[in-house]
């Protein structure tokens, strides 16, 4: 069974640009969550999607958005990039039942210059 | 709001020793799950062990075990017979019942020395 796949693995963008990150969950998993990891703030929850609907949202500005497709693949978009958006973005997928284990991808390292 | 606190930023032990990582948390909810995740240099978060709050028995997974003290809101991880491959960042995390949203602690960097 393939794990959670995140693409790209590394990304360098310029301030003001926008970026889209992709996450393919484990086959059969319908919940996809996104987290931002920085040295200063640690791991922070961005949002969670289930069956194409956003179920939970963290405390991030509206520049951070996401969506989920019918095949459960998810994308995360950050517009008007700021230097502080430089981080490791982790995606996790979970099964259909509640409170199931989250499986993480290897993350996308975003650097904003 | 829920919070998770790991008071040990770094720890270092010799191979084969036993090490305990501390974690305290705060939530007003009664139904939740607690996890320890490991993040090696490859950056992949790997689940080490999980504990359901309604279970009194401490979870165990091979060399890994927890000491779950619900009243004290404490959830420590014990690694027995530590191995070089245990070197990683360890994160304690809280998941509320019905909400697929993990709240993480700041992490403990564990180094196992040969």
PDB file of C-alpha atoms in Angstrom:
ATOM      1  CA  UNK A   1       0.000   0.000   0.000  1.00  0.00           C
ATOM      2  CA  UNK A   2       1.537   3.314  -1.055  1.00  0.00           C
ATOM      3  CA  UNK A   3       1.992   5.930   1.630  1.00  0.00           C
ATOM      4  CA  UNK A   4       1.069   9.590   1.620  1.00  0.00           C
ATOM      5  CA  UNK A   5       2.747  11.356  -1.274  1.00  0.00           C
ATOM      6  CA  UNK A   6       3.515  15.043  -1.259  1.00  0.00           C
ATOM      7  CA  UNK A   7       4.797  16.972  -4.233  1.00  0.00           C
ATOM      8  CA  UNK A   8       7.011  18.758  -4.768  1.00  0.00           C
ATOM      9  CA  UNK A   9       9.547  17.902  -2.067  1.00  0.00           C
ATOM     10  CA  UNK A  10      11.310  21.251  -2.313  1.00  0.00           C
ATOM     11  CA  UNK A  11      10.204  24.612  -3.575  1.00  0.00           C
ATOM     12  CA  UNK A  12      11.758  28.065  -3.741  1.00  0.00           C
ATOM     13  CA  UNK A  13       9.497  31.028  -4.355  1.00  0.00           C
ATOM     14  CA  UNK A  14       9.796  34.789  -4.297  1.00  0.00           C
ATOM     15  CA  UNK A  15       7.859  37.074  -1.975  1.00  0.00           C
ATOM     16  CA  UNK A  16       4.509  37.997  -3.435  1.00  0.00           C
ATOM     17  CA  UNK A  17       4.176  34.880  -5.534  1.00  0.00           C
ATOM     18  CA  UNK A  18       1.700  32.133  -4.910  1.00  0.00           C
ATOM     19  CA  UNK A  19       2.305  28.411  -4.520  1.00  0.00           C
ATOM     20  CA  UNK A  20       0.314  25.205  -4.716  1.00  0.00           C
ATOM     21  CA  UNK A  21       1.294  22.067  -2.853  1.00  0.00           C
ATOM     22  CA  UNK A  22      -0.176  18.656  -3.540  1.00  0.00           C
ATOM     23  CA  UNK A  23      -0.966  15.691  -1.325  1.00  0.00           C
ATOM     24  CA  UNK A  24      -2.118  12.238  -2.385  1.00  0.00           C
ATOM     25  CA  UNK A  25      -3.470  10.278   0.588  1.00  0.00           C
ATOM     26  CA  UNK A  26      -3.280   6.582   1.211  1.00  0.00           C
ATOM     27  CA  UNK A  27      -5.748   4.726  -0.955  1.00  0.00           C
ATOM     28  CA  UNK A  28      -9.120   4.586   0.793  1.00  0.00           C
ATOM     29  CA  UNK A  29      -8.405   7.454   3.154  1.00  0.00           C
ATOM     30  CA  UNK A  30     -10.898  10.292   2.923  1.00  0.00           C
ATOM     31  CA  UNK A  31      -9.508  12.718   5.475  1.00  0.00           C
ATOM     32  CA  UNK A  32      -6.536  14.923   4.619  1.00  0.00           C
ATOM     33  CA  UNK A  33      -4.996  17.385   7.057  1.00  0.00           C
ATOM     34  CA  UNK A  34      -2.285  19.977   6.532  1.00  0.00           C
ATOM     35  CA  UNK A  35       0.285  21.205   9.031  1.00  0.00           C
ATOM     36  CA  UNK A  36       2.950  23.892   8.944  1.00  0.00           C
ATOM     37  CA  UNK A  37       6.223  23.177  10.730  1.00  0.00           C
ATOM     38  CA  UNK A  38       8.663  25.971  11.567  1.00  0.00           C
ATOM     39  CA  UNK A  39      11.520  26.156  14.090  1.00  0.00           C
ATOM     40  CA  UNK A  40       9.830  28.999  15.917  1.00  0.00           C
ATOM     41  CA  UNK A  41       6.173  27.961  15.979  1.00  0.00           C
ATOM     42  CA  UNK A  42       6.557  24.211  15.795  1.00  0.00           C
ATOM     43  CA  UNK A  43       3.795  22.153  14.217  1.00  0.00           C
ATOM     44  CA  UNK A  44       0.579  24.041  13.612  1.00  0.00           C
ATOM     45  CA  UNK A  45      -2.655  22.757  12.146  1.00  0.00           C
ATOM     46  CA  UNK A  46      -3.788  24.476   8.965  1.00  0.00           C
ATOM     47  CA  UNK A  47      -6.971  22.686   7.893  1.00  0.00           C
ATOM     48  CA  UNK A  48      -8.612  19.334   7.363  1.00  0.00           C
ATOM     49  CA  UNK A  49     -10.707  18.101   4.472  1.00  0.00           C
ATOM     50  CA  UNK A  50     -13.069  15.169   4.387  1.00  0.00           C
ATOM     51  CA  UNK A  51     -15.046  14.150   1.313  1.00  0.00           C
ATOM     52  CA  UNK A  52     -14.210  17.435  -0.437  1.00  0.00           C
ATOM     53  CA  UNK A  53     -15.432  19.551   2.504  1.00  0.00           C
ATOM     54  CA  UNK A  54     -13.326  21.552   4.916  1.00  0.00           C
ATOM     55  CA  UNK A  55     -14.197  20.221   8.377  1.00  0.00           C
ATOM     56  CA  UNK A  56     -11.650  21.995  10.552  1.00  0.00           C
ATOM     57  CA  UNK A  57      -9.569  25.108  10.152  1.00  0.00           C
ATOM     58  CA  UNK A  58      -6.614  26.424  12.088  1.00  0.00           C
ATOM     59  CA  UNK A  59      -5.724  29.985  12.897  1.00  0.00           C
ATOM     60  CA  UNK A  60      -4.052  31.055   9.676  1.00  0.00           C
ATOM     61  CA  UNK A  61      -4.774  34.056   7.439  1.00  0.00           C
ATOM     62  CA  UNK A  62      -6.979  33.756   4.396  1.00  0.00           C
ATOM     63  CA  UNK A  63      -3.905  33.610   2.162  1.00  0.00           C
ATOM     64  CA  UNK A  64      -3.793  29.939   3.087  1.00  0.00           C
ATOM     65  CA  UNK A  65      -6.457  27.895   1.385  1.00  0.00           C
ATOM     66  CA  UNK A  66      -7.023  24.348   0.325  1.00  0.00           C
ATOM     67  CA  UNK A  67      -9.302  21.998  -1.464  1.00  0.00           C
ATOM     68  CA  UNK A  68      -9.941  18.319  -1.867  1.00  0.00           C
ATOM     69  CA  UNK A  69     -10.909  16.475  -4.996  1.00  0.00           C
ATOM     70  CA  UNK A  70     -13.287  13.571  -5.453  1.00  0.00           C
ATOM     71  CA  UNK A  71     -10.367  11.124  -5.409  1.00  0.00           C
ATOM     72  CA  UNK A  72      -9.366  12.538  -1.975  1.00  0.00           C
ATOM     73  CA  UNK A  73      -6.231  14.191  -3.304  1.00  0.00           C
ATOM     74  CA  UNK A  74      -5.753  17.578  -1.733  1.00  0.00           C
ATOM     75  CA  UNK A  75      -4.027  20.791  -2.670  1.00  0.00           C
ATOM     76  CA  UNK A  76      -2.950  23.641  -0.490  1.00  0.00           C
ATOM     77  CA  UNK A  77      -2.470  27.129  -1.859  1.00  0.00           C
ATOM     78  CA  UNK A  78      -0.641  30.074  -0.355  1.00  0.00           C
ATOM     79  CA  UNK A  79      -1.043  33.419  -2.069  1.00  0.00           C
ATOM     80  CA  UNK A  80       1.051  36.572  -1.718  1.00  0.00           C
ATOM     81  CA  UNK A  81       3.913  34.691  -0.134  1.00  0.00           C
ATOM     82  CA  UNK A  82       5.779  36.225   2.791  1.00  0.00           C
ATOM     83  CA  UNK A  83       9.214  35.350   4.132  1.00  0.00           C
ATOM     84  CA  UNK A  84       7.533  33.929   7.223  1.00  0.00           C
ATOM     85  CA  UNK A  85       5.749  31.326   5.121  1.00  0.00           C
ATOM     86  CA  UNK A  86       9.032  29.476   4.725  1.00  0.00           C
ATOM     87  CA  UNK A  87       8.368  26.146   6.400  1.00  0.00           C
ATOM     88  CA  UNK A  88       7.946  22.433   6.051  1.00  0.00           C
ATOM     89  CA  UNK A  89       4.366  21.699   5.059  1.00  0.00           C
ATOM     90  CA  UNK A  90       3.166  18.281   6.124  1.00  0.00           C
ATOM     91  CA  UNK A  91       0.116  16.459   4.908  1.00  0.00           C
ATOM     92  CA  UNK A  92      -1.537  13.618   6.803  1.00  0.00           C
ATOM     93  CA  UNK A  93      -4.274  11.237   5.770  1.00  0.00           C
ATOM     94  CA  UNK A  94      -6.653   9.243   7.933  1.00  0.00           C
ATOM     95  CA  UNK A  95      -9.188   6.515   7.360  1.00  0.00           C
ATOM     96  CA  UNK A  96     -12.930   6.909   7.147  1.00  0.00           C
ATOM     97  CA  UNK A  97     -13.640   6.199  10.812  1.00  0.00           C
ATOM     98  CA  UNK A  98     -13.300   8.852  13.467  1.00  0.00           C
ATOM     99  CA  UNK A  99     -10.202   9.166  15.575  1.00  0.00           C
ATOM    100  CA  UNK A 100      -8.104   6.995  13.356  1.00  0.00           C
ATOM    101  CA  UNK A 101      -4.369   7.230  13.084  1.00  0.00           C
ATOM    102  CA  UNK A 102      -2.894   9.970  10.908  1.00  0.00           C
ATOM    103  CA  UNK A 103      -0.241   8.910   8.403  1.00  0.00           C
ATOM    104  CA  UNK A 104       2.113  11.645   7.311  1.00  0.00           C
ATOM    105  CA  UNK A 105       3.872  12.361   4.065  1.00  0.00           C
ATOM    106  CA  UNK A 106       7.491  13.470   3.871  1.00  0.00           C
ATOM    107  CA  UNK A 107       6.505  17.082   3.491  1.00  0.00           C
ATOM    108  CA  UNK A 108       7.219  19.931   1.116  1.00  0.00           C
ATOM    109  CA  UNK A 109      10.019  22.267   2.110  1.00  0.00           C
ATOM    110  CA  UNK A 110       9.004  25.769   0.978  1.00  0.00           C
ATOM    111  CA  UNK A 111      11.557  28.543   0.987  1.00  0.00           C
ATOM    112  CA  UNK A 112      10.430  32.099   0.298  1.00  0.00           C
ATOM    113  CA  UNK A 113      13.173  34.519  -0.738  1.00  0.00           C
TER     114      UNK A 113
ATOM    115  CA  UNK B   1      -8.155  25.498  23.851  1.00  0.00           C
ATOM    116  CA  UNK B   2      -5.856  22.529  24.028  1.00  0.00           C
ATOM    117  CA  UNK B   3      -2.149  22.748  24.738  1.00  0.00           C
ATOM    118  CA  UNK B   4       0.677  20.235  24.800  1.00  0.00           C
ATOM    119  CA  UNK B   5       3.959  20.950  26.554  1.00  0.00           C
ATOM    120  CA  UNK B   6       7.254  19.112  26.247  1.00  0.00           C
ATOM    121  CA  UNK B   7       9.695  20.528  28.761  1.00  0.00           C
ATOM    122  CA  UNK B   8      12.834  18.807  27.478  1.00  0.00           C
ATOM    123  CA  UNK B   9      14.115  20.425  24.272  1.00  0.00           C
ATOM    124  CA  UNK B  10      17.015  17.994  24.002  1.00  0.00           C
ATOM    125  CA  UNK B  11      18.091  14.700  25.521  1.00  0.00           C
ATOM    126  CA  UNK B  12      21.062  12.467  24.949  1.00  0.00           C
ATOM    127  CA  UNK B  13      21.706   8.917  26.176  1.00  0.00           C
ATOM    128  CA  UNK B  14      24.015   6.021  25.422  1.00  0.00           C
ATOM    129  CA  UNK B  15      22.926   3.130  23.283  1.00  0.00           C
ATOM    130  CA  UNK B  16      21.076   0.405  25.230  1.00  0.00           C
ATOM    131  CA  UNK B  17      20.081   2.797  28.007  1.00  0.00           C
ATOM    132  CA  UNK B  18      16.513   3.606  28.945  1.00  0.00           C
ATOM    133  CA  UNK B  19      15.215   7.125  28.397  1.00  0.00           C
ATOM    134  CA  UNK B  20      11.970   8.844  29.362  1.00  0.00           C
ATOM    135  CA  UNK B  21      10.502  11.801  27.502  1.00  0.00           C
ATOM    136  CA  UNK B  22       8.022  14.014  29.317  1.00  0.00           C
ATOM    137  CA  UNK B  23       4.772  15.501  28.078  1.00  0.00           C
ATOM    138  CA  UNK B  24       1.970  17.352  29.797  1.00  0.00           C
ATOM    139  CA  UNK B  25      -1.236  18.525  28.188  1.00  0.00           C
ATOM    140  CA  UNK B  26      -4.290  20.536  28.943  1.00  0.00           C
ATOM    141  CA  UNK B  27      -7.841  20.029  27.735  1.00  0.00           C
ATOM    142  CA  UNK B  28     -11.251  20.369  29.282  1.00  0.00           C
ATOM    143  CA  UNK B  29     -12.570  17.512  27.148  1.00  0.00           C
ATOM    144  CA  UNK B  30     -12.928  14.028  28.527  1.00  0.00           C
ATOM    145  CA  UNK B  31     -12.593  12.056  25.307  1.00  0.00           C
ATOM    146  CA  UNK B  32      -9.317  12.307  23.487  1.00  0.00           C
ATOM    147  CA  UNK B  33      -6.302  10.425  22.233  1.00  0.00           C
ATOM    148  CA  UNK B  34      -2.631  10.971  22.896  1.00  0.00           C
ATOM    149  CA  UNK B  35       0.196  10.105  20.567  1.00  0.00           C
ATOM    150  CA  UNK B  36       3.948  10.079  20.378  1.00  0.00           C
ATOM    151  CA  UNK B  37       5.339  10.719  16.918  1.00  0.00           C
ATOM    152  CA  UNK B  38       8.941  10.366  15.824  1.00  0.00           C
ATOM    153  CA  UNK B  39      10.480  12.577  13.148  1.00  0.00           C
ATOM    154  CA  UNK B  40      13.915  11.421  11.967  1.00  0.00           C
ATOM    155  CA  UNK B  41      16.117  13.580   9.706  1.00  0.00           C
ATOM    156  CA  UNK B  42      14.169  12.233   6.717  1.00  0.00           C
ATOM    157  CA  UNK B  43      11.327  14.468   8.050  1.00  0.00           C
ATOM    158  CA  UNK B  44       8.678  11.729   7.860  1.00  0.00           C
ATOM    159  CA  UNK B  45       6.461  11.734  10.942  1.00  0.00           C
ATOM    160  CA  UNK B  46       6.065   8.202  12.199  1.00  0.00           C
ATOM    161  CA  UNK B  47       3.585   7.122  14.832  1.00  0.00           C
ATOM    162  CA  UNK B  48       5.357   5.509  17.773  1.00  0.00           C
ATOM    163  CA  UNK B  49       2.489   4.809  20.144  1.00  0.00           C
ATOM    164  CA  UNK B  50      -1.067   5.908  20.906  1.00  0.00           C
ATOM    165  CA  UNK B  51      -3.181   5.986  24.035  1.00  0.00           C
ATOM    166  CA  UNK B  52      -6.941   6.296  24.303  1.00  0.00           C
ATOM    167  CA  UNK B  53      -7.868   8.497  27.259  1.00  0.00           C
ATOM    168  CA  UNK B  54     -10.662   6.164  28.357  1.00  0.00           C
ATOM    169  CA  UNK B  55      -8.210   3.289  28.791  1.00  0.00           C
ATOM    170  CA  UNK B  56      -6.489   3.048  32.138  1.00  0.00           C
ATOM    171  CA  UNK B  57      -3.933   0.550  30.921  1.00  0.00           C
ATOM    172  CA  UNK B  58      -0.752   2.105  29.600  1.00  0.00           C
ATOM    173  CA  UNK B  59      -0.005   1.405  25.948  1.00  0.00           C
ATOM    174  CA  UNK B  60       3.070  -0.608  24.996  1.00  0.00           C
ATOM    175  CA  UNK B  61       4.701  -1.206  21.626  1.00  0.00           C
ATOM    176  CA  UNK B  62       7.800  -3.367  21.825  1.00  0.00           C
ATOM    177  CA  UNK B  63      10.533  -1.174  23.384  1.00  0.00           C
ATOM    178  CA  UNK B  64       8.201   1.800  23.707  1.00  0.00           C
ATOM    179  CA  UNK B  65       5.776   2.303  26.554  1.00  0.00           C
ATOM    180  CA  UNK B  66       3.889   5.205  28.052  1.00  0.00           C
ATOM    181  CA  UNK B  67       3.007   6.336  31.538  1.00  0.00           C
ATOM    182  CA  UNK B  68      -0.422   7.919  31.209  1.00  0.00           C
ATOM    183  CA  UNK B  69      -1.608   9.834  34.256  1.00  0.00           C
ATOM    184  CA  UNK B  70      -4.981  11.256  33.300  1.00  0.00           C
ATOM    185  CA  UNK B  71      -5.631  13.218  36.487  1.00  0.00           C
ATOM    186  CA  UNK B  72      -2.217  14.849  36.261  1.00  0.00           C
ATOM    187  CA  UNK B  73      -2.577  15.268  32.477  1.00  0.00           C
ATOM    188  CA  UNK B  74       0.789  13.682  31.979  1.00  0.00           C
ATOM    189  CA  UNK B  75       1.863  11.374  29.159  1.00  0.00           C
ATOM    190  CA  UNK B  76       5.511  10.300  29.195  1.00  0.00           C
ATOM    191  CA  UNK B  77       7.258   7.989  26.739  1.00  0.00           C
ATOM    192  CA  UNK B  78       9.782   5.412  27.874  1.00  0.00           C
ATOM    193  CA  UNK B  79      12.204   3.933  25.382  1.00  0.00           C
ATOM    194  CA  UNK B  80      13.943   0.807  26.631  1.00  0.00           C
ATOM    195  CA  UNK B  81      17.182  -0.620  25.221  1.00  0.00           C
ATOM    196  CA  UNK B  82      17.627   2.486  23.078  1.00  0.00           C
ATOM    197  CA  UNK B  83      19.084   2.056  19.603  1.00  0.00           C
ATOM    198  CA  UNK B  84      20.956   4.397  17.260  1.00  0.00           C
ATOM    199  CA  UNK B  85      17.905   4.405  14.992  1.00  0.00           C
ATOM    200  CA  UNK B  86      15.871   5.986  17.769  1.00  0.00           C
ATOM    201  CA  UNK B  87      17.716   9.256  17.184  1.00  0.00           C
ATOM    202  CA  UNK B  88      15.030  11.728  16.099  1.00  0.00           C
ATOM    203  CA  UNK B  89      12.711  14.516  17.163  1.00  0.00           C
ATOM    204  CA  UNK B  90       9.855  13.188  19.278  1.00  0.00           C
ATOM    205  CA  UNK B  91       6.533  14.956  19.389  1.00  0.00           C
ATOM    206  CA  UNK B  92       3.723  14.450  21.833  1.00  0.00           C
ATOM    207  CA  UNK B  93       0.297  15.147  20.325  1.00  0.00           C
ATOM    208  CA  UNK B  94      -3.326  15.394  21.430  1.00  0.00           C
ATOM    209  CA  UNK B  95      -6.358  14.558  19.314  1.00  0.00           C
ATOM    210  CA  UNK B  96      -9.840  15.403  20.505  1.00  0.00           C
ATOM    211  CA  UNK B  97     -12.610  12.905  19.921  1.00  0.00           C
ATOM    212  CA  UNK B  98     -14.348  13.661  16.654  1.00  0.00           C
ATOM    213  CA  UNK B  99     -11.878  16.299  15.445  1.00  0.00           C
ATOM    214  CA  UNK B 100      -9.133  15.228  13.063  1.00  0.00           C
ATOM    215  CA  UNK B 101      -6.829  17.964  14.300  1.00  0.00           C
ATOM    216  CA  UNK B 102      -3.629  17.143  16.150  1.00  0.00           C
ATOM    217  CA  UNK B 103      -2.190  19.568  18.689  1.00  0.00           C
ATOM    218  CA  UNK B 104       1.551  19.043  18.993  1.00  0.00           C
ATOM    219  CA  UNK B 105       4.105  19.830  21.640  1.00  0.00           C
ATOM    220  CA  UNK B 106       7.325  21.626  20.726  1.00  0.00           C
ATOM    221  CA  UNK B 107       9.266  18.396  20.476  1.00  0.00           C
ATOM    222  CA  UNK B 108      12.248  16.775  22.164  1.00  0.00           C
ATOM    223  CA  UNK B 109      15.405  16.143  20.171  1.00  0.00           C
ATOM    224  CA  UNK B 110      16.689  12.746  21.272  1.00  0.00           C
ATOM    225  CA  UNK B 111      20.202  11.619  20.426  1.00  0.00           C
ATOM    226  CA  UNK B 112      21.356   8.062  21.022  1.00  0.00           C
ATOM    227  CA  UNK B 113      25.145   7.875  21.251  1.00  0.00           C
ATOM    228  CA  UNK B 114      27.147   4.753  20.369  1.00  0.00           C
TER     229      UNK B 114
END
